[in-house]
PDB file of C-alpha atoms and ligand atoms in Angstrom:
ATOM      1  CA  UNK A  19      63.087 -67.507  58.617  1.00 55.00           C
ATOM      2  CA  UNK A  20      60.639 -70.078  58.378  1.00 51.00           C
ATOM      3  CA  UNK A  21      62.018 -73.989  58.256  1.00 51.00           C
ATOM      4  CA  UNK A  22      63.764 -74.899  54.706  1.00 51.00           C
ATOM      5  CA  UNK A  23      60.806 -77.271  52.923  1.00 56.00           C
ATOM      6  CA  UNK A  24      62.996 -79.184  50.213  1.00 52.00           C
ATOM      7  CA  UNK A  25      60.265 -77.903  47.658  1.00 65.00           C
ATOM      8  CA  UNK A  26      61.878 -75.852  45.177  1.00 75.00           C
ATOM      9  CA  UNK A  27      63.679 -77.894  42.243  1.00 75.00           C
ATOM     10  CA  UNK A  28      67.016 -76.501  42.563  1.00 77.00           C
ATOM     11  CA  UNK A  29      67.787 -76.760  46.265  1.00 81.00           C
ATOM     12  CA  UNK A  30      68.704 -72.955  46.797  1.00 89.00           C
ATOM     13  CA  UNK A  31      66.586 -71.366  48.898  1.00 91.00           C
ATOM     14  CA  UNK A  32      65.889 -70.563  52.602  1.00 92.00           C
ATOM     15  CA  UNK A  33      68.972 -70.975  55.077  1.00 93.00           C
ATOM     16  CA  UNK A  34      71.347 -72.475  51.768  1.00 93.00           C
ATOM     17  CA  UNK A  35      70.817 -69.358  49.534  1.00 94.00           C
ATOM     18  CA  UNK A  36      71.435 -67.621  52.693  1.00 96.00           C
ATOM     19  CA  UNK A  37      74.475 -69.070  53.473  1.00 95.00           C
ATOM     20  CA  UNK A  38      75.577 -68.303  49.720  1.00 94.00           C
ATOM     21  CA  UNK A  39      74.871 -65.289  49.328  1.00 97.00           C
ATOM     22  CA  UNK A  40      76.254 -64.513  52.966  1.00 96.00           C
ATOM     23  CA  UNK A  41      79.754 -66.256  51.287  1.00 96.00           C
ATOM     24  CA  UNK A  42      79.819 -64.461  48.063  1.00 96.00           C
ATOM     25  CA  UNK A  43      79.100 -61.018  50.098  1.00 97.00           C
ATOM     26  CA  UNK A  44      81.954 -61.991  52.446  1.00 97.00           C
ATOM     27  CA  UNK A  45      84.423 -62.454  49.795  1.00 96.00           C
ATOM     28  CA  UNK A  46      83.578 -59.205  47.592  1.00 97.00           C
ATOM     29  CA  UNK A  47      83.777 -57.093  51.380  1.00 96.00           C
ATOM     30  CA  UNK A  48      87.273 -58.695  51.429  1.00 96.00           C
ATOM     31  CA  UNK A  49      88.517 -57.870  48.572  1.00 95.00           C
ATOM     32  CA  UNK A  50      87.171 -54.428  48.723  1.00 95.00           C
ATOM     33  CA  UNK A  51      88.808 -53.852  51.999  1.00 93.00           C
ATOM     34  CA  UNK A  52      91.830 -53.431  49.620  1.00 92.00           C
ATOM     35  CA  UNK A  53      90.126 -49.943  48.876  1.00 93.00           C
ATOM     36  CA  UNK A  54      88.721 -48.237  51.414  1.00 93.00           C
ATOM     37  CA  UNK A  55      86.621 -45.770  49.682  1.00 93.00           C
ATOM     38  CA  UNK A  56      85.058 -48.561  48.369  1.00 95.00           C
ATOM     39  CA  UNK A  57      84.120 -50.417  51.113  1.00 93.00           C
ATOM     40  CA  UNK A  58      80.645 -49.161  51.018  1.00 94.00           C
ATOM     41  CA  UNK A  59      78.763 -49.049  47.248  1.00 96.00           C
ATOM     42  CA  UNK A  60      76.145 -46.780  47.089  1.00 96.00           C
ATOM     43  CA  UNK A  61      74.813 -47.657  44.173  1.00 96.00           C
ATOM     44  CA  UNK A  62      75.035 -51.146  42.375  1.00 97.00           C
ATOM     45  CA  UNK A  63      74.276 -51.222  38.282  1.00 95.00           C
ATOM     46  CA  UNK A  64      73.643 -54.292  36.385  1.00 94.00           C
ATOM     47  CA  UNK A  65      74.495 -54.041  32.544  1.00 89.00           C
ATOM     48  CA  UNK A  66      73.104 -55.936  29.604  1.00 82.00           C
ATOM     49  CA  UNK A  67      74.410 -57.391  26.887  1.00 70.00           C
ATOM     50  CA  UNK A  68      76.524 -55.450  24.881  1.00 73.00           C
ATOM     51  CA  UNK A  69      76.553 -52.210  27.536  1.00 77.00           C
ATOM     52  CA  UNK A  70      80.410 -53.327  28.961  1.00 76.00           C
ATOM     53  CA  UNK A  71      81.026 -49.610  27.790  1.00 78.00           C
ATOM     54  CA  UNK A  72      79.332 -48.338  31.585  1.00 82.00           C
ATOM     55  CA  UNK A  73      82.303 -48.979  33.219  1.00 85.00           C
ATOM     56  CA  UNK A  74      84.363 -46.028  31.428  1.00 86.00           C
ATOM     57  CA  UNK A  75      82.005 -44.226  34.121  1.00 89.00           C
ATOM     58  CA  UNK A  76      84.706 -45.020  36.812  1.00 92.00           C
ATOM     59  CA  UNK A  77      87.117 -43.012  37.463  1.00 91.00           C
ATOM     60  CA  UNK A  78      90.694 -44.772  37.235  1.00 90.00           C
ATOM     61  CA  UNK A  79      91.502 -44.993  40.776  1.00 89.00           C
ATOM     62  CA  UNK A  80      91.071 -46.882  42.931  1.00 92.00           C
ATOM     63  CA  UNK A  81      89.327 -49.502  41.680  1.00 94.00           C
ATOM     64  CA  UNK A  82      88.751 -53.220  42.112  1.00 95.00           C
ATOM     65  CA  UNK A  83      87.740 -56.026  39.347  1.00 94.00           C
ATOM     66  CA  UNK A  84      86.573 -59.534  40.450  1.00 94.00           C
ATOM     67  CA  UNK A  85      86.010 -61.807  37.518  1.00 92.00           C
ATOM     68  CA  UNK A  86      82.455 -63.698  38.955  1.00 91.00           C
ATOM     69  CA  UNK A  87      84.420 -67.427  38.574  1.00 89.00           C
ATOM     70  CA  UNK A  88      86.975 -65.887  41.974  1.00 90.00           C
ATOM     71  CA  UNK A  89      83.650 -65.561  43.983  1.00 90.00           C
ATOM     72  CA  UNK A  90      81.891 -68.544  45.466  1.00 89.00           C
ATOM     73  CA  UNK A  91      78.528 -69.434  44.559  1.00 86.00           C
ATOM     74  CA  UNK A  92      78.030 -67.553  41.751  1.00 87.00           C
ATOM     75  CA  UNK A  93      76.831 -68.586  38.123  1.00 81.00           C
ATOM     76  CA  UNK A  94      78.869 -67.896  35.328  1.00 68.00           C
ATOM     77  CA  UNK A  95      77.575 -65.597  33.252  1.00 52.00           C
ATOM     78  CA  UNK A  96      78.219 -67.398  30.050  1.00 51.00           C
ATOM     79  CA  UNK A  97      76.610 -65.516  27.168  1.00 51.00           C
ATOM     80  CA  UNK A  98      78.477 -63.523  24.414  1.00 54.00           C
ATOM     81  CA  UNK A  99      78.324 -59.835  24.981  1.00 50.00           C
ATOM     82  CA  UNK A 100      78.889 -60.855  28.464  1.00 52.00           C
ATOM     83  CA  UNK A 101      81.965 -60.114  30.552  1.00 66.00           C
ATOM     84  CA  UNK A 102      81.195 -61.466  33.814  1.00 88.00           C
ATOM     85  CA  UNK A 103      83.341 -59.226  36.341  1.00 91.00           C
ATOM     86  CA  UNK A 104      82.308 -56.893  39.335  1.00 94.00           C
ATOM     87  CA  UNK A 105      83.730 -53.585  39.290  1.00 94.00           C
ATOM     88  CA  UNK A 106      83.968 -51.620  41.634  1.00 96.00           C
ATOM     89  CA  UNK A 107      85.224 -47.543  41.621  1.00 96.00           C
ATOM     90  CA  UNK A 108      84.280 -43.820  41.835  1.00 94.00           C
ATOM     91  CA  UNK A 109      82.066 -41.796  39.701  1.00 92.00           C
ATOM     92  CA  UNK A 110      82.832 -38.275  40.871  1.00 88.00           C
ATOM     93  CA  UNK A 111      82.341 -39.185  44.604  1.00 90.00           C
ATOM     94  CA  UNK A 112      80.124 -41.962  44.719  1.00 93.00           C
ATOM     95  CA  UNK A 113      80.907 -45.560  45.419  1.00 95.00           C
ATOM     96  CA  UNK A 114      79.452 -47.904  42.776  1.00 95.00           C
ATOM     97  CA  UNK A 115      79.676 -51.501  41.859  1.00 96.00           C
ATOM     98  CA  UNK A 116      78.950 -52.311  38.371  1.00 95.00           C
ATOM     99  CA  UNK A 117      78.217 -56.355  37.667  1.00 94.00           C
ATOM    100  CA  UNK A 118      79.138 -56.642  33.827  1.00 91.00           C
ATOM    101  CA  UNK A 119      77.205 -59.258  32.847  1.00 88.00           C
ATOM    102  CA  UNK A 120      74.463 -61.024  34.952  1.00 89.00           C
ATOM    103  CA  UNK A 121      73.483 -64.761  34.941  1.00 89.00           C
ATOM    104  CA  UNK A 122      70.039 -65.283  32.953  1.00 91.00           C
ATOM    105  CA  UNK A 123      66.821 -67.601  33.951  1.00 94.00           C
ATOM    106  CA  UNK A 124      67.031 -69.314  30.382  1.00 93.00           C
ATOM    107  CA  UNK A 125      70.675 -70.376  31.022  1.00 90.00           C
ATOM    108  CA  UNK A 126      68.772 -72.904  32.932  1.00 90.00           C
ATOM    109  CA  UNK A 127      69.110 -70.723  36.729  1.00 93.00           C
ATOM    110  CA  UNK A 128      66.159 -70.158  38.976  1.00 94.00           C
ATOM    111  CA  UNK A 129      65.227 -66.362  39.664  1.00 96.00           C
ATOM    112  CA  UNK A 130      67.241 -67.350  43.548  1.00 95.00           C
ATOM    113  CA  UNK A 131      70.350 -68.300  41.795  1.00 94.00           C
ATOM    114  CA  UNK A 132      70.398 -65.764  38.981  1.00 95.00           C
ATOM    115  CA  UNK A 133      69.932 -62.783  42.207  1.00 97.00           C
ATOM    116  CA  UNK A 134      72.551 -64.461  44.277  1.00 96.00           C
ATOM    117  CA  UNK A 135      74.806 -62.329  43.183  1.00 97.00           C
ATOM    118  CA  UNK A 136      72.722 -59.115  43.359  1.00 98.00           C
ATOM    119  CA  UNK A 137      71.948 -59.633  46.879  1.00 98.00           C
ATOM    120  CA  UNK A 138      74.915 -60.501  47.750  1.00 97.00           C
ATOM    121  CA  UNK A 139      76.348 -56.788  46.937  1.00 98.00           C
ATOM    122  CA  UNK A 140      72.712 -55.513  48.609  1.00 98.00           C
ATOM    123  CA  UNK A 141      74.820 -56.955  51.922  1.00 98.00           C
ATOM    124  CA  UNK A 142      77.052 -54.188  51.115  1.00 97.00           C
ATOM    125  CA  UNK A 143      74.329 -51.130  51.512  1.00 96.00           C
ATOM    126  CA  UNK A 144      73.755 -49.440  47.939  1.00 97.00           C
ATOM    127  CA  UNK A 145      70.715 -47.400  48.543  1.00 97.00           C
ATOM    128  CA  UNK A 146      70.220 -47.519  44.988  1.00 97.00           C
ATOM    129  CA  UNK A 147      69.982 -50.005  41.842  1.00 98.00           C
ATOM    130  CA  UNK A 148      70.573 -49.428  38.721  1.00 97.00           C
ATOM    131  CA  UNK A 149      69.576 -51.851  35.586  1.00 97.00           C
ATOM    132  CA  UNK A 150      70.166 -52.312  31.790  1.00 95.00           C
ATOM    133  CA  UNK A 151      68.940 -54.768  29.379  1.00 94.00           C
ATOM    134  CA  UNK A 152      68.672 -55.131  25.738  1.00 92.00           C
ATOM    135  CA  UNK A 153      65.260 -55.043  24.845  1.00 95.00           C
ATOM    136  CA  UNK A 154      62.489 -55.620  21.784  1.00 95.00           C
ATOM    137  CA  UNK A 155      60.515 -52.730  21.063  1.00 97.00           C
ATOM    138  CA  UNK A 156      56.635 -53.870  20.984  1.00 98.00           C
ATOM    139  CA  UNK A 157      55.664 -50.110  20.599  1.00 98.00           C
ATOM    140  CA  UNK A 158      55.770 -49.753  17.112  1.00 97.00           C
ATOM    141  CA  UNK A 159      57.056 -46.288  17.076  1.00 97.00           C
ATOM    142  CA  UNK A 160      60.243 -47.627  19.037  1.00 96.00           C
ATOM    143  CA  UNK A 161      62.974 -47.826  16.675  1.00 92.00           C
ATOM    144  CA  UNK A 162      66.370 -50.036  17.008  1.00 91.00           C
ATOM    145  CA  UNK A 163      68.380 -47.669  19.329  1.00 90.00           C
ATOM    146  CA  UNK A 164      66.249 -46.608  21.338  1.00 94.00           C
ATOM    147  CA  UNK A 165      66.733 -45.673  24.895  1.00 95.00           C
ATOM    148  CA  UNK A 166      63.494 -46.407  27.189  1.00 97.00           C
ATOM    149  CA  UNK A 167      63.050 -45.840  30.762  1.00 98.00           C
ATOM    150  CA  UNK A 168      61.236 -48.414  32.370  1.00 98.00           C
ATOM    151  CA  UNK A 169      58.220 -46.949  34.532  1.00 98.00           C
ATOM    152  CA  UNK A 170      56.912 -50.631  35.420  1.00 98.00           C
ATOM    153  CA  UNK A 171      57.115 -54.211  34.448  1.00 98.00           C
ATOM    154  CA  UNK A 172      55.013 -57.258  33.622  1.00 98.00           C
ATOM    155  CA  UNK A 173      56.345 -60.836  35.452  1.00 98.00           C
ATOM    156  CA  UNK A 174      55.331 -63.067  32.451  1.00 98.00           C
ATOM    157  CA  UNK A 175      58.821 -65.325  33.014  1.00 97.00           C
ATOM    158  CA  UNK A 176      57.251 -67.704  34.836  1.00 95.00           C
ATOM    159  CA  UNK A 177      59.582 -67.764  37.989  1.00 95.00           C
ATOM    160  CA  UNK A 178      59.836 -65.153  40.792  1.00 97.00           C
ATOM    161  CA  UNK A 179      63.287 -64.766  43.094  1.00 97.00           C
ATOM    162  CA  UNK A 180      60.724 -64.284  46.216  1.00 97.00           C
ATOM    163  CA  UNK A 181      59.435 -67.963  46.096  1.00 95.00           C
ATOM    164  CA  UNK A 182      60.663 -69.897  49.214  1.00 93.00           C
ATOM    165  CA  UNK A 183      61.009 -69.351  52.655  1.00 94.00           C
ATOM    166  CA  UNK A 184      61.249 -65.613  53.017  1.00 96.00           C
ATOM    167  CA  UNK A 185      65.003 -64.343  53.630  1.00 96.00           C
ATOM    168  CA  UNK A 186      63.477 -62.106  56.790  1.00 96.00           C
ATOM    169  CA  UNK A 187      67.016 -60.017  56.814  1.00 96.00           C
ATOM    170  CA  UNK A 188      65.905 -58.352  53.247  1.00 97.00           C
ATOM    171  CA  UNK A 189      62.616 -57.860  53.548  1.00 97.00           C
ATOM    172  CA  UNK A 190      58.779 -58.803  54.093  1.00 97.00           C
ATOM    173  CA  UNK A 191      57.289 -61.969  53.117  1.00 96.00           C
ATOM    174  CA  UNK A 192      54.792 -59.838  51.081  1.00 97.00           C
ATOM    175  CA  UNK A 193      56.945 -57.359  48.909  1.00 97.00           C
ATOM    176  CA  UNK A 194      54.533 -54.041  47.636  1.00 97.00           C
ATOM    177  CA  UNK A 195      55.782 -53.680  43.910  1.00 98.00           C
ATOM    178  CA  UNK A 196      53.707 -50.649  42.787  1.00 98.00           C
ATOM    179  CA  UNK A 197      55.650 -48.045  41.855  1.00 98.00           C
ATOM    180  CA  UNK A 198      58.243 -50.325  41.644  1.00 98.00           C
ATOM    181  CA  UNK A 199      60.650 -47.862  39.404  1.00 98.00           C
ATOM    182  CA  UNK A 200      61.086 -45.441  41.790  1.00 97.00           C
ATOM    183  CA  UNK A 201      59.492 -42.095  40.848  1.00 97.00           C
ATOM    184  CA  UNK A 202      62.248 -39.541  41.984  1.00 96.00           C
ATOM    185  CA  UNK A 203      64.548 -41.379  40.556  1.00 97.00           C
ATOM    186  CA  UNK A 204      62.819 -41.706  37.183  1.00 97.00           C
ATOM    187  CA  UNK A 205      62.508 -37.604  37.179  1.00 96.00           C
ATOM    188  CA  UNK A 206      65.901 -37.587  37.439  1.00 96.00           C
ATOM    189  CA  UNK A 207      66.750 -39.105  34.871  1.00 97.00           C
ATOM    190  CA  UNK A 208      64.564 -37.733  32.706  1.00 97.00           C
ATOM    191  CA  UNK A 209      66.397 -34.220  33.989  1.00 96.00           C
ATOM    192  CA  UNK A 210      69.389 -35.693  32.767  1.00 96.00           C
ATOM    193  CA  UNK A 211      68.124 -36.800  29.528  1.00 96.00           C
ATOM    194  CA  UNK A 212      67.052 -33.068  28.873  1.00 96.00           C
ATOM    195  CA  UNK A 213      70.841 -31.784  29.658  1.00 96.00           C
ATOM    196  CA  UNK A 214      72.653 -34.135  27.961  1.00 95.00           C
ATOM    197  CA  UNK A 215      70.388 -34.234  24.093  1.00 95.00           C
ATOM    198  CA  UNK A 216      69.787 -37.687  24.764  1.00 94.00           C
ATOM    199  CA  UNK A 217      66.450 -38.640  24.240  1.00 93.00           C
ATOM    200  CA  UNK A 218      64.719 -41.461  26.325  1.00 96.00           C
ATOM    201  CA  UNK A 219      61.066 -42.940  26.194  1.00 97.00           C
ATOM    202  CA  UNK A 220      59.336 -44.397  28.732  1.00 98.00           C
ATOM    203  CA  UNK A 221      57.231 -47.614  29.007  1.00 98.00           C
ATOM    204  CA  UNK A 222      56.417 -50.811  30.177  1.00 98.00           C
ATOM    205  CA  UNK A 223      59.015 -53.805  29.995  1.00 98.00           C
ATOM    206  CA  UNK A 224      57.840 -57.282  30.268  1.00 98.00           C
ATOM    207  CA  UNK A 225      59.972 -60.147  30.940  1.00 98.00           C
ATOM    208  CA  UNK A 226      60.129 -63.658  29.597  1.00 98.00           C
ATOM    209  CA  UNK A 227      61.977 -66.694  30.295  1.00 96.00           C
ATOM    210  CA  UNK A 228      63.623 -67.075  26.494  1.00 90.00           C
ATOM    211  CA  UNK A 229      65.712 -68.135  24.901  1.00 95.00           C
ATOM    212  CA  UNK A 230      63.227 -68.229  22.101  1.00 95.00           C
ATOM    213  CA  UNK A 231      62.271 -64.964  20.463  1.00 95.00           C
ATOM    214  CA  UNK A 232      58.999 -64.073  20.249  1.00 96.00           C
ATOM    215  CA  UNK A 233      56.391 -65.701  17.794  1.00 95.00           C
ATOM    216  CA  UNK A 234      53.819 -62.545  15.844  1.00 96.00           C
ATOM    217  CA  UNK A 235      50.835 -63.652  17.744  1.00 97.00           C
ATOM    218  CA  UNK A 236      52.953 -63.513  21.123  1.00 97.00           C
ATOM    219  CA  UNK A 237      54.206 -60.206  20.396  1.00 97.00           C
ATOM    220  CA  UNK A 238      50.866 -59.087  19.550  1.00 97.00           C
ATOM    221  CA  UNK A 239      49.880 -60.247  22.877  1.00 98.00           C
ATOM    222  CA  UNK A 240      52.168 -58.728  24.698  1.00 98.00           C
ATOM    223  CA  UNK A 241      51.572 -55.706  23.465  1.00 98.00           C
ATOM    224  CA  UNK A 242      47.897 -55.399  23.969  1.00 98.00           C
ATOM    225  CA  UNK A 243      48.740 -56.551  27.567  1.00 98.00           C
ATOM    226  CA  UNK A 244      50.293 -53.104  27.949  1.00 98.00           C
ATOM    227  CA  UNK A 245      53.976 -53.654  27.867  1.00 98.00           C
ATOM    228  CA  UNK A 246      56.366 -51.464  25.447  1.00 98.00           C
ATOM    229  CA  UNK A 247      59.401 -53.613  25.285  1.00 98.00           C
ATOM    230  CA  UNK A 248      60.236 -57.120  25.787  1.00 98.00           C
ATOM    231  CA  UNK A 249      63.597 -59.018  27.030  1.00 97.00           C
ATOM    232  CA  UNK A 250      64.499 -61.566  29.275  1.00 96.00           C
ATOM    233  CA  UNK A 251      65.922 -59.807  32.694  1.00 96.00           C
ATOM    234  CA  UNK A 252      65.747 -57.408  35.020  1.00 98.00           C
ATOM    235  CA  UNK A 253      62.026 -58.167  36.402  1.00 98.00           C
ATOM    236  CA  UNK A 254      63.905 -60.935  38.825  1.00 98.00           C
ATOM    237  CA  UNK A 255      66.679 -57.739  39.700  1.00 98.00           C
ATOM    238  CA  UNK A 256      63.804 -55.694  40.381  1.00 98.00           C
ATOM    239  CA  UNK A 257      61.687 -57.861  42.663  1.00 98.00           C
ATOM    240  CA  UNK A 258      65.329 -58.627  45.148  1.00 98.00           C
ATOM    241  CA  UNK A 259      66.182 -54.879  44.867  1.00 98.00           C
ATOM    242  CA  UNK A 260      62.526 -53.856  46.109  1.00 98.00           C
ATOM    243  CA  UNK A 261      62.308 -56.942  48.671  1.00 98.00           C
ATOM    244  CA  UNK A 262      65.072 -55.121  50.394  1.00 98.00           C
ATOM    245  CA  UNK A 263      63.662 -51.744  50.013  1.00 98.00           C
ATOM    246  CA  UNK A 264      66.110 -49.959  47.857  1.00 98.00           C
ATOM    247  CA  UNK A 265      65.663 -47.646  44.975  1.00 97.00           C
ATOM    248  CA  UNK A 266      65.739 -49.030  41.090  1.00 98.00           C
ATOM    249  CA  UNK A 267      65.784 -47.056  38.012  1.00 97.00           C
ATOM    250  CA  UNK A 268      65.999 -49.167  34.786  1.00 98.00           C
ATOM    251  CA  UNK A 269      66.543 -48.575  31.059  1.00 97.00           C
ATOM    252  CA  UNK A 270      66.301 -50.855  28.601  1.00 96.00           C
ATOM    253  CA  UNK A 271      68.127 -50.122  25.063  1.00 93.00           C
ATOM    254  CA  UNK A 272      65.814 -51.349  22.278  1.00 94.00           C
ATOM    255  CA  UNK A 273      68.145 -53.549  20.223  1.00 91.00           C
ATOM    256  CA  UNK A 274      65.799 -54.599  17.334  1.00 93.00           C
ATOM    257  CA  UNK A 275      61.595 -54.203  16.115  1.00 94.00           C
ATOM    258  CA  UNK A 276      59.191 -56.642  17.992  1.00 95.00           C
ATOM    259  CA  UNK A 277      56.176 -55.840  16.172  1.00 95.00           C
ATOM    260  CA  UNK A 278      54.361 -58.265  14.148  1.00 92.00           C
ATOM    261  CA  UNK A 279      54.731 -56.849  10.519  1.00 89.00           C
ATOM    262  CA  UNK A 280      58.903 -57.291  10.984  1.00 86.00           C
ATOM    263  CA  UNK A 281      60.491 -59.334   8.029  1.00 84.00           C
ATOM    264  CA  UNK A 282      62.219 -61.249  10.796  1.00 81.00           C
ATOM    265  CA  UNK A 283      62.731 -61.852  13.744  1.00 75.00           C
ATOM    266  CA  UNK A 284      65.601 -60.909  16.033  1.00 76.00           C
ATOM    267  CA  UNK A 285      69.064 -62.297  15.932  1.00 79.00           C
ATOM    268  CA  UNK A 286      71.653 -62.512  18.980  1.00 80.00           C
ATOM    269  CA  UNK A 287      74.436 -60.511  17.023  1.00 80.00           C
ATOM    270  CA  UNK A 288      71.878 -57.913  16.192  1.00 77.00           C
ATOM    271  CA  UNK A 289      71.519 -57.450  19.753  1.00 75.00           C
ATOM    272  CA  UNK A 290      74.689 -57.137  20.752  1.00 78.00           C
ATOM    273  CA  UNK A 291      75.781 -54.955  17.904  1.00 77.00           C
ATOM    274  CA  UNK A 292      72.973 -52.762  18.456  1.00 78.00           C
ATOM    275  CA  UNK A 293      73.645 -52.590  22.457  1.00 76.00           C
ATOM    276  CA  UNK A 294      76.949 -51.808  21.858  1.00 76.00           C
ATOM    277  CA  UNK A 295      76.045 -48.739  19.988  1.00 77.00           C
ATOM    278  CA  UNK A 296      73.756 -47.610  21.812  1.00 82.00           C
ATOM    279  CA  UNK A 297      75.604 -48.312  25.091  1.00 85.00           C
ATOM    280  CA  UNK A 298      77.277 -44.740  24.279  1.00 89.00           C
ATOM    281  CA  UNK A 299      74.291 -42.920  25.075  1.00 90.00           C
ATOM    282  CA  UNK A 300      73.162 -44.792  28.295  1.00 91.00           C
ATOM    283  CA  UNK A 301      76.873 -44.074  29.442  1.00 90.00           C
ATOM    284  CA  UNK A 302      76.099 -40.156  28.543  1.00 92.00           C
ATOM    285  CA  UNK A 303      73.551 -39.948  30.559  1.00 93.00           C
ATOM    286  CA  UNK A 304      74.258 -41.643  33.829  1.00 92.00           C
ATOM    287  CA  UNK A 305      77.573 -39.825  33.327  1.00 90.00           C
ATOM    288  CA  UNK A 306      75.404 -36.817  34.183  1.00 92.00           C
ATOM    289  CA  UNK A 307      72.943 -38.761  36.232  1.00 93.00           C
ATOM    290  CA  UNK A 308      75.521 -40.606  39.082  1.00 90.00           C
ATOM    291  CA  UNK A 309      77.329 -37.901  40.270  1.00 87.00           C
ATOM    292  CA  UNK A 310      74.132 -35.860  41.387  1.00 87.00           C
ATOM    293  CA  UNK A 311      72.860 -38.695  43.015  1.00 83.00           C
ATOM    294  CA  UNK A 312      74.847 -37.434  46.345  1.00 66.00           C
ATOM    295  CA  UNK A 313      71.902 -36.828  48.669  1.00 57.00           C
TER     296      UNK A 313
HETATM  297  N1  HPA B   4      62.703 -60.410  22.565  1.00 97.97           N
HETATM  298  C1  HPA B   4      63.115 -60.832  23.769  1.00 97.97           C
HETATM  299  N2  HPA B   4      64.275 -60.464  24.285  1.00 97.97           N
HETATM  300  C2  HPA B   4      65.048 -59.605  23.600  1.00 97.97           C
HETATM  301  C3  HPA B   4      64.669 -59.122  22.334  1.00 97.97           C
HETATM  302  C4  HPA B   4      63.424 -59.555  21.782  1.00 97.97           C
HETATM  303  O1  HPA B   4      63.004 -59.177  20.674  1.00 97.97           O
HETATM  304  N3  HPA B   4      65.659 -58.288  21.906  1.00 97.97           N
HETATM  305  C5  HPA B   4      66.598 -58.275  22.883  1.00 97.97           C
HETATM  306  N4  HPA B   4      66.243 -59.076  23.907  1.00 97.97           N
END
């Protein structure tokens, strides 16, 4: 790693985000050690607002829950629909860490500090990353309850986790992000969609800082930039996940109509009331998806 410049606004990066995430990672390894089995996560899944309802994929023993205010270092994550815990169990015979509730750039956290704790469980090994949002569908024929699949993403949030001295333990200063949502991963799933009745689109997702919802002319713009659905996540999750070189697979549940003839515009309980819903079917399908994930 390169010498810490004192350049970036918030004073996390380089060898101090290091040392924080190396603390938060040390404390989640201890309190795993409680349970052997999982000691070492294969695969980590971030959930969205409203989508609390992926963690009846665990099996009831063992398991492990650490609300996020017991680790160091680690933001709050403050928003309604929001639990803020690390879980950690089985699904069939896979170790898996789900973080309910993630801390968001337009709580006022850089992309560093709202992926401290995602990298801090990438210490831990998972090969493979799993990610949720709530989303706006800028496709018009996405309807409120839809499940998409996210086969890219557009970094229109302004910020970008990577900026800073490189953390040379993750990965390369220069990151490739094409195919960026892996592709075997994305057949999968869309072999598990087929099985289980539940159907799933694909598309673009592009990410925004918030917390305002879109104005028409910006959702027009978005969409003739190419991107399908719209929310304010998962891009940063993305960019840490492929730094270090593991697998992502993302979905984003469309929780309300982003096009520009609308009557209005989106509304936080909307969101979550429509996430919760539709959290049923996400937890359907990686129900059959996890398990087979063995290889
Ligand atoms: N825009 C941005 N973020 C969102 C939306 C939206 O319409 N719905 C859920 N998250």
């Amino acid at each position: 790693m390169t010498e810490d410049l004192p350049t970036l606004a918030d004073g996390i990066h380089g060898r101090e985000l290091d040392r924080r995430i190396s603390a938060a990672a040390a404390a989640i390894e201890q309190r795993l050690a409680t349970a052997p089995a999982l000691a070492r996560p294969r695969v980590v899944a971030v959930l969205g607002s409203g989508m609390g309802g992926v963690g009846e994929l665990l099996d009831d023993e063992p398991r492990v829950m650490i609300p996020y205010r017991e680790l160091p270092n680690i933001p709050g994550a403050g928003v309604e629909g929001h639990a803020g815990e690390l879980l950690a169990g089985m699904v069939g015979e896979i170790p898996m860490i789900i973080l309910s509730g993630r801390a968001h750039p337009y709580e006022g956290y850089s992309h560093r500090e709202a992926t401290l704790l995602l990298r801090a469980v990438l210490v831990l090994g998972p090969e493979i990353v799993v990610l949720t949002n709530a989303a706006g569908g800028l496709n018009p024929d996405y309807e409120p309850g839809d499940l998409m699949l996210l086969t890219d993403h557009l970094n229109l949030s302004g910020d970008n986790p990577l900026l800073g001295p490189n953390l040379d333990r993750f990965g390369p200063r220069f990151p490739p992000m094409v195919d960026a949502y892996d592709p075997a991963l994305r057949q999968a799933a869309l072999e598990a969609a087929e099985r289980t009745g539940v159907s799933l689109r694909q598309g673009v997702y592009v990410m925004l800082s918030g917390p305002a919802y879109e104005t028409r002319a910006e959702m027009r713009m978005y969409r003739s930039l190419g991107a399908d659905a719209v929310g304010m996540s998962t891009v940063h999750e993305t960019m840490v996940a492929r730094h270090a070189e593991r697998r992502v697979l993302a979905f984003s549940l469309i929780t309300n109509k982003a096009t520009d003839d609308i009557e209005e515009g989106a509304n936080h309980e909307e969101v979550i009331e429509v996430g919760r819903a539709g959290a049923g079917r996400l937890v359907t399908l990686l129900g059959d998806l996890l398990p087979r994930l063995r290889e």
